[in-house]
Tab-separated table of C-alpha atoms and ligand atoms in Angstrom:
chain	number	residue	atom	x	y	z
A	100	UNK	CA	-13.137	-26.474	-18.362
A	101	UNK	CA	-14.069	-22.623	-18.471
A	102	UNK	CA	-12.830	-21.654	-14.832
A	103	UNK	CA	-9.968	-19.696	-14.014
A	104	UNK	CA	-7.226	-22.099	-12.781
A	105	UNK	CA	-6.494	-21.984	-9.286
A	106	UNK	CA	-2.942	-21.148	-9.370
A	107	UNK	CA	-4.081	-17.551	-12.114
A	108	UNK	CA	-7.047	-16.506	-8.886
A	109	UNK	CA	-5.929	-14.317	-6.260
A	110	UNK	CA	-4.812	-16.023	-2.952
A	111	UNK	CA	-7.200	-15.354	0.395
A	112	UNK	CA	-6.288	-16.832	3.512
A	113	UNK	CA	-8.322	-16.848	6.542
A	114	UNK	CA	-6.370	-17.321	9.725
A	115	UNK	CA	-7.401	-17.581	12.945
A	116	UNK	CA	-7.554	-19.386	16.347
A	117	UNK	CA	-9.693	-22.879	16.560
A	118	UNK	CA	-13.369	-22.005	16.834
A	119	UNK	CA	-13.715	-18.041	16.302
A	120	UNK	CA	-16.126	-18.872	12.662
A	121	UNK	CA	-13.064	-19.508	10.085
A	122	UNK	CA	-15.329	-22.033	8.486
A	123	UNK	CA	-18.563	-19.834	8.864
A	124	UNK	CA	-16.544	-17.061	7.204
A	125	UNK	CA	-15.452	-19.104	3.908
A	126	UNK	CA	-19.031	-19.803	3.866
A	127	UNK	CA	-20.631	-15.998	4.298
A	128	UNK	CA	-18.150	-14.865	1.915
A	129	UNK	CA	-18.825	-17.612	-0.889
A	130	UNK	CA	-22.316	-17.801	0.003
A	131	UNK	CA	-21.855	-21.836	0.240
A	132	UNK	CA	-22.195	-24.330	2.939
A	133	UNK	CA	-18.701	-26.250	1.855
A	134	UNK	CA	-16.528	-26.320	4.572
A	135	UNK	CA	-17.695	-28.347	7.709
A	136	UNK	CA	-18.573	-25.720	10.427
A	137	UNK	CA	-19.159	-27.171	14.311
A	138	UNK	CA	-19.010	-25.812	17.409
A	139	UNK	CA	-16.243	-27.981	18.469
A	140	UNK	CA	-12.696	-27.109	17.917
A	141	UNK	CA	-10.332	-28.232	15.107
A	142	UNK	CA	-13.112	-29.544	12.884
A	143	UNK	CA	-11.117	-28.293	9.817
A	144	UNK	CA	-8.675	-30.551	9.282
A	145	UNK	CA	-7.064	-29.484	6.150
A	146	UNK	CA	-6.550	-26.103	4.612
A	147	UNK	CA	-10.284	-25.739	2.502
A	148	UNK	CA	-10.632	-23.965	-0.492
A	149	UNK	CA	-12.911	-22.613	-2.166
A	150	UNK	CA	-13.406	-20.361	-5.703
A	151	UNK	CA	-15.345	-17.091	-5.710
A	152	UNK	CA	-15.205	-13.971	-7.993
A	153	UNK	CA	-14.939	-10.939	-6.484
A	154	UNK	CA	-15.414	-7.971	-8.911
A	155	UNK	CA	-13.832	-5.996	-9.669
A	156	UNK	CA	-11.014	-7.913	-8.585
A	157	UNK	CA	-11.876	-11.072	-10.770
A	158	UNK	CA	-11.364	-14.863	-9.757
A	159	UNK	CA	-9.992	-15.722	-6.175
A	160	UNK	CA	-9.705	-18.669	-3.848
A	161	UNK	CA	-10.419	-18.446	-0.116
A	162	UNK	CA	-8.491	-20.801	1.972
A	163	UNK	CA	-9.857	-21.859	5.330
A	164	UNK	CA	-6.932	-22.722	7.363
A	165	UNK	CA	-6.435	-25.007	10.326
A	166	UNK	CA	-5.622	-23.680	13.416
A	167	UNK	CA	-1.908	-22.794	14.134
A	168	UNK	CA	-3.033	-23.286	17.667
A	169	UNK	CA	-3.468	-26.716	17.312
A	170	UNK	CA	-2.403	-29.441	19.107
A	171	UNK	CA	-0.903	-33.329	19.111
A	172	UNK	CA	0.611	-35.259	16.539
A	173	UNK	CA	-2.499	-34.588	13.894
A	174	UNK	CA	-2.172	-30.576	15.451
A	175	UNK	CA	1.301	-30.647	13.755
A	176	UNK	CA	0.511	-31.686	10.613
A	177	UNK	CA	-1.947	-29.469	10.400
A	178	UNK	CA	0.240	-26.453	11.790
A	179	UNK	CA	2.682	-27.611	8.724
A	180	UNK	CA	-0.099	-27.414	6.321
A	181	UNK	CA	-0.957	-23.935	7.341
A	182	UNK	CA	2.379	-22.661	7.156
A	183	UNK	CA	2.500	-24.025	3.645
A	184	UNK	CA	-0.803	-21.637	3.117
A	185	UNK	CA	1.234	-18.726	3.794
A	186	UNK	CA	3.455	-19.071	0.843
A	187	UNK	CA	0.837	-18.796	-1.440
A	188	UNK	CA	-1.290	-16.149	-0.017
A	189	UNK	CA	-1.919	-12.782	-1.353
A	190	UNK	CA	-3.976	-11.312	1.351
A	191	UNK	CA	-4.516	-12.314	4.529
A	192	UNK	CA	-7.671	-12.418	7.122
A	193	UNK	CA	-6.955	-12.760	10.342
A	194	UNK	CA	-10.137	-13.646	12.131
A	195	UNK	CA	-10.835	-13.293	15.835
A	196	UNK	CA	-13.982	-13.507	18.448
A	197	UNK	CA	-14.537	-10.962	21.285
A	198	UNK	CA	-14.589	-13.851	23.947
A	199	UNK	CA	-10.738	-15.394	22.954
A	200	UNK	CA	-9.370	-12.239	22.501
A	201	UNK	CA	-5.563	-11.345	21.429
A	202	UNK	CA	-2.623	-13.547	22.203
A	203	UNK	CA	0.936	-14.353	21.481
A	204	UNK	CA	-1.240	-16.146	18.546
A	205	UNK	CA	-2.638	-13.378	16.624
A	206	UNK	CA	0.567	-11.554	17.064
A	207	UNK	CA	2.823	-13.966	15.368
A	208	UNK	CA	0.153	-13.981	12.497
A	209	UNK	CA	0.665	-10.020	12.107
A	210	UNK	CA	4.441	-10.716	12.090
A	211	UNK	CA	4.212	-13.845	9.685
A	212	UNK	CA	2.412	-11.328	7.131
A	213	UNK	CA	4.436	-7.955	8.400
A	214	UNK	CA	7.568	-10.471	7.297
A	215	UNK	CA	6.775	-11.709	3.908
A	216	UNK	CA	4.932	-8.273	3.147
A	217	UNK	CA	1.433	-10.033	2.842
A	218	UNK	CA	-1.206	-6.884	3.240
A	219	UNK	CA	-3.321	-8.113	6.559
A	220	UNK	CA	-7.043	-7.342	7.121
A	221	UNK	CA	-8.285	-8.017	10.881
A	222	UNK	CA	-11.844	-9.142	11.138
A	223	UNK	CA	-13.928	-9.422	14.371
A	224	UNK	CA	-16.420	-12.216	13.705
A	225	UNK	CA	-19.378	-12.331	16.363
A	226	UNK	CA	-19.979	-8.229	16.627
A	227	UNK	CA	-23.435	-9.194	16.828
A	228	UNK	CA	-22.560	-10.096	20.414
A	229	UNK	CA	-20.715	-6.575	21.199
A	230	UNK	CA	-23.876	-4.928	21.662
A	231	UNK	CA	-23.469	-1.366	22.671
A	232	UNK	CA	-19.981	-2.538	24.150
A	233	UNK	CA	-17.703	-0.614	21.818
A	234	UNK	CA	-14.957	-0.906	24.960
A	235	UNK	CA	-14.185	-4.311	24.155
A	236	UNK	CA	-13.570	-3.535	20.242
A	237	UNK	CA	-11.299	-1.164	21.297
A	238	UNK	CA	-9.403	-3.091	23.701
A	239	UNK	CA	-8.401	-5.631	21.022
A	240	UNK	CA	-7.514	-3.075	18.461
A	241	UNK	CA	-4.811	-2.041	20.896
A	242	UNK	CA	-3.670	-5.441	21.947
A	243	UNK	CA	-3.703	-6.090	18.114
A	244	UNK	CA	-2.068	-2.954	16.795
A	245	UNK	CA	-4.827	-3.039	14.130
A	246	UNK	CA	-8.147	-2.012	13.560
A	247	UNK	CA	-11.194	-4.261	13.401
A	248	UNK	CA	-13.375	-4.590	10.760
A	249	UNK	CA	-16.403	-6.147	12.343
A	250	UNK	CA	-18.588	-9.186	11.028
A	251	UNK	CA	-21.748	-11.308	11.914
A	252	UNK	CA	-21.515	-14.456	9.961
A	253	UNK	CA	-23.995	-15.528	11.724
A	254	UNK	CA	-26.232	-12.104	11.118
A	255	UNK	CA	-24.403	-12.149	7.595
A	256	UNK	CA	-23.798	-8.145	8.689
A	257	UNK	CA	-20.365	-6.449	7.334
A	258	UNK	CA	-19.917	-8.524	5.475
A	259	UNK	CA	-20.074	-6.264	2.016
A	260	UNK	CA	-17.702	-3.903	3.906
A	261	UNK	CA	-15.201	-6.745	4.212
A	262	UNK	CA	-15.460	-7.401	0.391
A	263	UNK	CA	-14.795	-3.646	-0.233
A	264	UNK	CA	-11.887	-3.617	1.824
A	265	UNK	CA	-10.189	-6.743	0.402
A	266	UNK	CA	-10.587	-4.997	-2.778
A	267	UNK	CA	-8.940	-2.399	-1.598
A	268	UNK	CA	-6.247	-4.220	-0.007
A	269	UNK	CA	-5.430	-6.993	-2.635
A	270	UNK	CA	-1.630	-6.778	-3.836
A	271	UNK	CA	-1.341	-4.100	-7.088
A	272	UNK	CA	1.016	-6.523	-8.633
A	273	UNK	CA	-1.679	-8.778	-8.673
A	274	UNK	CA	-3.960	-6.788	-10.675
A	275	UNK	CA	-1.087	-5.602	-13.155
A	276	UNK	CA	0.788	-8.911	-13.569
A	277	UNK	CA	1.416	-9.368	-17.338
A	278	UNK	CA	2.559	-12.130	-19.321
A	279	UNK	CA	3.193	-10.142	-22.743
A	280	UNK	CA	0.523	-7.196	-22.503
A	281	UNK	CA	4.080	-4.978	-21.262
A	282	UNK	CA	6.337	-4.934	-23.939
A	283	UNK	CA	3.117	-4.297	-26.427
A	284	UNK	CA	0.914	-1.563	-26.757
A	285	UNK	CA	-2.499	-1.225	-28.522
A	286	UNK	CA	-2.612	-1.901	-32.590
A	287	UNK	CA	0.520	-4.308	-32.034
A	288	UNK	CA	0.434	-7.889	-34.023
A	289	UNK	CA	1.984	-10.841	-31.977
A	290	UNK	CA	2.363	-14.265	-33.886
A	291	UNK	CA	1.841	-17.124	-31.546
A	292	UNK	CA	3.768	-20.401	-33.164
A	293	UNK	CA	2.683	-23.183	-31.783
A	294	UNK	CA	3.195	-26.960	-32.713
A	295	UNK	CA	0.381	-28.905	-33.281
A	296	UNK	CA	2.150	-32.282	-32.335
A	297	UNK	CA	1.283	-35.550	-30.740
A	298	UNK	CA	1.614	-33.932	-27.712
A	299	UNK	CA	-0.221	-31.761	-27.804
A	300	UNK	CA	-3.930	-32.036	-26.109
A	301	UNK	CA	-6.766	-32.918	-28.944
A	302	UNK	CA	-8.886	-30.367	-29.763
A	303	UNK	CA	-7.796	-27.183	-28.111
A	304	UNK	CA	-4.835	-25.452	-27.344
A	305	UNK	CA	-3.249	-25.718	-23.355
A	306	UNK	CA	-3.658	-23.221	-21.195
A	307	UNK	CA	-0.221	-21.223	-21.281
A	308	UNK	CA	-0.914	-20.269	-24.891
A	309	UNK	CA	-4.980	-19.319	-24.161
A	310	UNK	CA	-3.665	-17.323	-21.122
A	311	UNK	CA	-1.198	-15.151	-23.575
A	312	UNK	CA	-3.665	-14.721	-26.428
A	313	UNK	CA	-6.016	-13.113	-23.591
A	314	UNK	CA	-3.630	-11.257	-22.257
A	315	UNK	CA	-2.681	-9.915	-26.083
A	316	UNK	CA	-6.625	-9.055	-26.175
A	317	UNK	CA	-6.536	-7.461	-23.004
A	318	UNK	CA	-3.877	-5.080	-24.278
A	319	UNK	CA	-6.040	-4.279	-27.683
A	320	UNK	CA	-3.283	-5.576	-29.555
A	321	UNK	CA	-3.869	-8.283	-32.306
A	322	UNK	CA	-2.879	-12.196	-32.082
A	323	UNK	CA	-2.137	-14.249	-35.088
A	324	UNK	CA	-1.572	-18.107	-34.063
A	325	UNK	CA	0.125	-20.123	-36.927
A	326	UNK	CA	1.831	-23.329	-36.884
A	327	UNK	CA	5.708	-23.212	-37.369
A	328	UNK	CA	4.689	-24.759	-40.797
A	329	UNK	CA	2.973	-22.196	-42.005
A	330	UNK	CA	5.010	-19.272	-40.423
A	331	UNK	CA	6.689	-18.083	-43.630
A	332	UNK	CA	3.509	-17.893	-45.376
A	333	UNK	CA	1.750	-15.669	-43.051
A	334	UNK	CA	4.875	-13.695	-42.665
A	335	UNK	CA	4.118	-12.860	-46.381
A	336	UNK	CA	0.450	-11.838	-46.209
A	337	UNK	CA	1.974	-8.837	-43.496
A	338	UNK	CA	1.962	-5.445	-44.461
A	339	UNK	CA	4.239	-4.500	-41.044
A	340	UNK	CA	6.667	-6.843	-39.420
A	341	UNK	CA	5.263	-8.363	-35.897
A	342	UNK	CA	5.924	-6.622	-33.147
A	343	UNK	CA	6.970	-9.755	-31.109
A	344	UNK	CA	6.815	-13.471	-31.997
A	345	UNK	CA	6.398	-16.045	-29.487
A	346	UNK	CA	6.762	-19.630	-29.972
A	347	UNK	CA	7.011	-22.851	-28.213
A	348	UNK	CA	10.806	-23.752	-26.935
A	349	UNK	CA	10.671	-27.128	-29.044
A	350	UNK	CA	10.516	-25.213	-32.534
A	351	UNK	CA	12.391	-21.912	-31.377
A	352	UNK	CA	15.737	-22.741	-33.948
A	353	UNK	CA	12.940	-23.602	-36.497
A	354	UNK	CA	11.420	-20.468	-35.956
A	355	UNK	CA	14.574	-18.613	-35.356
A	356	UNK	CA	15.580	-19.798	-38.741
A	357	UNK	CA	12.807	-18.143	-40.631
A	358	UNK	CA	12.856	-14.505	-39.007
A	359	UNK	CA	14.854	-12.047	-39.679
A	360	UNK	CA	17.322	-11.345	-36.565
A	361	UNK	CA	15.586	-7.500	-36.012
A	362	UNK	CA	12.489	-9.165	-35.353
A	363	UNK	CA	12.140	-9.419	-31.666
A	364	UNK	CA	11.598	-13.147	-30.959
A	365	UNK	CA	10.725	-14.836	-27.172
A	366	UNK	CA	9.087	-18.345	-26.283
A	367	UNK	CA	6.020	-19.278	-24.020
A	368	UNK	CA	8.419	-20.588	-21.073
A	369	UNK	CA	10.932	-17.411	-21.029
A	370	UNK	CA	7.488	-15.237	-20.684
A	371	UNK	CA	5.828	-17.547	-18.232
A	372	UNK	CA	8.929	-17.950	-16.312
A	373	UNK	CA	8.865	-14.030	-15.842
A	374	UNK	CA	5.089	-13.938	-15.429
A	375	UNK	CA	5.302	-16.849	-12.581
A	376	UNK	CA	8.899	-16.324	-10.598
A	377	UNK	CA	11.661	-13.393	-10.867
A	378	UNK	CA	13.444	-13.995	-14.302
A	379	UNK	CA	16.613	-12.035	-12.910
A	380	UNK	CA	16.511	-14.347	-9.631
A	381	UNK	CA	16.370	-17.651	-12.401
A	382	UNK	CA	18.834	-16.075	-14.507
A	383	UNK	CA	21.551	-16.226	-11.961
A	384	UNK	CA	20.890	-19.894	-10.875
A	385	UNK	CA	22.302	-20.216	-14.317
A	386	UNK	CA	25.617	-19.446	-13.300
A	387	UNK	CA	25.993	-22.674	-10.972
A	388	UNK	CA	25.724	-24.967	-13.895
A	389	UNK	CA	29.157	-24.518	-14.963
A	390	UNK	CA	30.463	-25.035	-11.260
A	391	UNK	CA	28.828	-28.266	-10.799
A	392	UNK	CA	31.139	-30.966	-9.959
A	393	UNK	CA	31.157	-35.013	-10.290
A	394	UNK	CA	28.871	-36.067	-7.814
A	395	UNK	CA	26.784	-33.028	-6.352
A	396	UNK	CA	23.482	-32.788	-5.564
A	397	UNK	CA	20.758	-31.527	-7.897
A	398	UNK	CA	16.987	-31.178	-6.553
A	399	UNK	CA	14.420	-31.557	-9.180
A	400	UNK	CA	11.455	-30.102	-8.152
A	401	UNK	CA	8.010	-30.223	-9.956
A	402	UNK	CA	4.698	-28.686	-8.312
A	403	UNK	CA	2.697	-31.451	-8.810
A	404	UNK	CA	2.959	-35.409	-9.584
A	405	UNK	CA	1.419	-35.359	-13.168
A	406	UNK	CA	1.190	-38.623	-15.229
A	407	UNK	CA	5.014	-39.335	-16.855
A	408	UNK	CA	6.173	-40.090	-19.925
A	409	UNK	CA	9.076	-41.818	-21.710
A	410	UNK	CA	11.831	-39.893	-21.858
A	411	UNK	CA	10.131	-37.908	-19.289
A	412	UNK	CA	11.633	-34.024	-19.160
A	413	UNK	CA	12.361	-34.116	-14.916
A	414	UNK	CA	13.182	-37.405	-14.590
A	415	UNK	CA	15.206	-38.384	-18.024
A	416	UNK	CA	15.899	-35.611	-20.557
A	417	UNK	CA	16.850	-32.739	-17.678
A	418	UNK	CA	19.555	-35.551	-15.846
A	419	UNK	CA	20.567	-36.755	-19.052
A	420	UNK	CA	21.203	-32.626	-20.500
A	421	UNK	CA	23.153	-31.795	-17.200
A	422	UNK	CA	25.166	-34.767	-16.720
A	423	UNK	CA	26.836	-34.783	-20.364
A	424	UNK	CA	27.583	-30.753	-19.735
A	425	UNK	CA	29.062	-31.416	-16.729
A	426	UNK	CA	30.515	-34.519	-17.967
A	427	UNK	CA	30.066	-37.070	-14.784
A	428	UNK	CA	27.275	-38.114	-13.069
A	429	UNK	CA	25.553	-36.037	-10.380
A	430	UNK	CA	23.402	-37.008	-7.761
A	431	UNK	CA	19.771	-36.091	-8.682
A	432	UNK	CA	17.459	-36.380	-6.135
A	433	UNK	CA	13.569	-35.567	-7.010
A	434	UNK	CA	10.325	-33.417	-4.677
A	435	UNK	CA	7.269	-33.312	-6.228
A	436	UNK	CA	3.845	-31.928	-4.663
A	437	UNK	CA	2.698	-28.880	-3.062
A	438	UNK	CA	5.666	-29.483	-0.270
A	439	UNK	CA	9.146	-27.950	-0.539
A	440	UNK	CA	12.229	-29.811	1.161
A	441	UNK	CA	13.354	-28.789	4.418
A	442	UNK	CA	17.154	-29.114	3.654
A	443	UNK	CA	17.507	-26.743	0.291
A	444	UNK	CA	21.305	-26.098	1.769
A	445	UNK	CA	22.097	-29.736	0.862
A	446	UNK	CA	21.887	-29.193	-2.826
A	447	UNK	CA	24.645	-27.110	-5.460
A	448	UNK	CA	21.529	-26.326	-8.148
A	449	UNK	CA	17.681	-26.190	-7.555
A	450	UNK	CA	15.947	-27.035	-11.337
A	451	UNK	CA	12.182	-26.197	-10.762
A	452	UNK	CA	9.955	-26.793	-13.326
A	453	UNK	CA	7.398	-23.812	-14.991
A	454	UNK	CA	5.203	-24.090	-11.779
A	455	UNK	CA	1.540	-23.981	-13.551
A	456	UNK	CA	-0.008	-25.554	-10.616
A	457	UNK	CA	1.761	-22.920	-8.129
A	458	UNK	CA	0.239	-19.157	-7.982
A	459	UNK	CA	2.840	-16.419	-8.189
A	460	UNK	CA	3.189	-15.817	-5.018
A	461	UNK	CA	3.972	-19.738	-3.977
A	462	UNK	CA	6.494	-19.350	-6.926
A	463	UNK	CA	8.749	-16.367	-5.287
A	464	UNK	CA	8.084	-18.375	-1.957
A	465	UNK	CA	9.845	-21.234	-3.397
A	466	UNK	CA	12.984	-18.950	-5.513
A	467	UNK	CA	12.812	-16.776	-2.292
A	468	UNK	CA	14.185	-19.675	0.116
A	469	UNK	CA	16.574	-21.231	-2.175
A	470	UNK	CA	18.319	-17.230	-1.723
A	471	UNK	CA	17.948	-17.405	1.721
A	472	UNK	CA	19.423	-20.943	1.810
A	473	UNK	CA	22.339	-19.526	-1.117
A	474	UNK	CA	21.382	-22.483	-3.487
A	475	UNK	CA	20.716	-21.148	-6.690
A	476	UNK	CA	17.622	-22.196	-8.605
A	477	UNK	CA	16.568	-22.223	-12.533
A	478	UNK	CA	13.331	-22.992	-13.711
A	479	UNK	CA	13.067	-25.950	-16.639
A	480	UNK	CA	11.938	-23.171	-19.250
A	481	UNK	CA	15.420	-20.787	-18.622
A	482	UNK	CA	17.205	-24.278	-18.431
A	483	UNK	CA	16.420	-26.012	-21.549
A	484	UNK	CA	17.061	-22.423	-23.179
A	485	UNK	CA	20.495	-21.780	-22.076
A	486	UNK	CA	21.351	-26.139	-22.836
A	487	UNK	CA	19.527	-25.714	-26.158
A	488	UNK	CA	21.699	-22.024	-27.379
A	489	UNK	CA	18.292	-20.292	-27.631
A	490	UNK	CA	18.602	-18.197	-24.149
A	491	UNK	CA	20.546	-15.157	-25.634
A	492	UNK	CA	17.821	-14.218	-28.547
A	493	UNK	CA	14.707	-15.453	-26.189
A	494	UNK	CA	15.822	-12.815	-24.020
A	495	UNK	CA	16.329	-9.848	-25.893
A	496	UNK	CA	12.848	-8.441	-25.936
A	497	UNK	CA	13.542	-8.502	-22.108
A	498	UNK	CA	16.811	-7.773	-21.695
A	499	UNK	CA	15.576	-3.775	-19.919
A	500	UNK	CA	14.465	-6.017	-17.307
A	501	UNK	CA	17.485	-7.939	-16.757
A	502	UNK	CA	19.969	-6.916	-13.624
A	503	UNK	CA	23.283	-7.629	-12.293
A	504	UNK	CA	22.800	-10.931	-10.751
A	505	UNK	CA	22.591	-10.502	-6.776
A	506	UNK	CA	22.068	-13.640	-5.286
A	507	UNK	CA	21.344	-11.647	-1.510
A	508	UNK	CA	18.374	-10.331	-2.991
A	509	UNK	CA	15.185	-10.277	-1.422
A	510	UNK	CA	12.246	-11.149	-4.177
A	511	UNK	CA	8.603	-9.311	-3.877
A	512	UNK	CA	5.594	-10.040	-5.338
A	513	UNK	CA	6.155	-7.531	-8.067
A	514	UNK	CA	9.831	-9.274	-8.769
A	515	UNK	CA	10.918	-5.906	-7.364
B	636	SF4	S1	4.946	-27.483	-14.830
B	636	SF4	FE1	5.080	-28.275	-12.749
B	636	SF4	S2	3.083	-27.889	-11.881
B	636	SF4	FE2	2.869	-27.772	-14.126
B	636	SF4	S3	2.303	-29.849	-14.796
B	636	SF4	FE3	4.528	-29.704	-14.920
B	636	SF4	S4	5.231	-30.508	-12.926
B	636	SF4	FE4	3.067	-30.013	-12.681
């Protein structure tokens, strides 16, 4: 229960050709026999991952990937698989031997991450059997275009050095990614409203709201967490308005209703859908909701295939919402999982939903190709603002970060 999510640790992929110590690697680095390592090719047969904290970086996951290499019908599943890895990473390794050298392989790798602006460390595993032979370290620099950092797994040698330099290396945006701890500074009071319903999990509070109270502490500002019942009576006991209030989107009028208008006023899924995807990219998916027409296609997507319930909020109250604006029925079609469709273009409106399970950088994968593709895309959190008439005031603390909607843009990691 204590351990950094998977989707909030920093993405590292290992890449590399079948049989040049992927799996050894994971395994060095997290000092854990987990993935299966064998001297025949392709033993990895899914992507592997595997949790390690690397300070001063903090909590990561190391992914060992199959090969891209691969081969037959299995090889292509696989190959899919690995290409999904490269929408969530946030550094890459690319890992070759002395005795396979560089090919057309290793060079598309370097492109993949030159492309989608994924900083690239290249590792030589084996040095232990370079000897003296510095010619042949050399050689594949060139071919690479990179230098080597060399490793023994086997020897466990360079290892540290590797660790410094993927500290060195790992994304800034990662290190300074914010859900609130921006708009406050140090001294500043935040009131957290949050409903303690039937929904609600017993005996703690979920993880969006734990993640923003820590975030709050990291900033050396003050959190006070009320109920929406008792938000007028801690209002009182203030001796300074709150900086910022942020509630959950199912008692925002309530809360709304209670504050005066100057005080600035956001919700949990406006912040998260910042902190997780490009707000400004979201924002303009907005705009094809009052185009929609009798009959066009709307993709639902969700991130992972959690449990449902009645009157479920993809499957029943999101349909249900659009088709009475829109005033006909649509044609809803529904992804769920750690895949993406293949045929985006098909659809007038993407509606993704907050995307807990998905790191950041999966996230701006996912709003990235529905730009390419010119299908706009909202997340569930900006949606059920704008249906519900709470968008325009859960915006306002953000509205400096707002642009002119440009759906050409090309997304970063730091929503840039
Ligand atoms: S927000 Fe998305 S990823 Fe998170 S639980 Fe819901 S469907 Fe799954």
């Amino acid at each position: 229960m204590n351990e950094t999510p998977r989707a909030n640790r920093l993405h590292i992929s290992i890449f590399g050709r079948r049989n040049v110590g992927k799996s050894s690697l994971l395994n060095a680095l997290t000092g854990q026999e987990m993935a299966l390592v064998s001297d025949h090719p392709g033993t990895t047969t899914d992507p592997v991952y595997k949790s390690i904290e690397i300070l001063p970086l903090g909590p990561c996951v190391i992914i060992d990937t199959a090969g891209l290499d691969d081969i037959g019908d299995l090889g292509l599943m696989r190959i899919k698989k690995t290409r999904e890895v490269f929408d969530k990473t946030d550094l890459a390794l690319l890992l070759i031997e002395p005795g396979a050298g560089v090919d057309s392989f290793e060079l598309e790798i370097k492109e993949e991450c030159l492309a989608r602006k994924i900083p690239l460390l290249a590792v030589l595993n084996k040095s232990d059997l370079l000897g003296k032979d510095i010619d042949v370290k050399e050689k594949l620099e060139k071919e690479l275009g990179l230098s080597l950092i060399p490793v023994s797994c086997l020897a466990g040698e360079g290892l540290d050095y590797l660790k410094k330099m993927i500290i060195k290396h790992a994304p800034a945006e990662f290190q300074k990614s914010y859900i609130v701890g921006d708009l406050i500074s140090p001294g500043d009071l935040c009131i957290l409203v949050t409903p303690i319903d039937s929904a609600a999990p017993r005996g703690r509070l979920i993880l969006p709201q734990v993640q923003t109270i820590r975030d709050i502490l990291d900033r050396n500002a003050q959190a006070l967490v009320v109920k929406e019942t008792e938000l007028r009576e801690a209002l009182q006991t203030l001796i300074k308005p709150p900086k910022l209030v942020i509630t959950d989107s199912q008692v925002f009028k309530q809360v709304a209703a209670i504050l005066d208008e100057e005080i600035p006023l956001t919700s949990f899924s406006i912040l998260f859908a910042r902190y997780k995807g490009d707000l400004n990219s979201l924002m303009w998916g907005l705009k094809a909701i009052d185009e929609l027409q009798a009959g066009d296609k709307v993709l639902i997507a969700e991130a992972c295939t959690h449990h449902r319930q009645e009157d479920d909020i993809g499957t029943v109250k999101i349909p249900r919402l659009l088709e009475q604006k829109v005033g006909s029925r649509l044609d809803f079609h529904w992804y769920s999982g750690s895949g993406y469709p293949e045929n985006l273009e098909d659809f007038k409106l993407i509606i993704h939903c907050g995307a807990c399970m998905l790191n950041r950088r999966q996230m701006l994968s996912r709003i990235q190709k529905a730009l390419d593709t010119g299908v706009p895309i909202v997340n569930y959190g900006i949606f059920l603002a704008y249906m519900n008439g709470i968008l325009e005031r859960s915006l306002k603390p953000l509205y400096h970060e707002l642009k002119e909607p440009c759906p050409e843009r090309k997304i970063t990691a730091d929503g840039g």
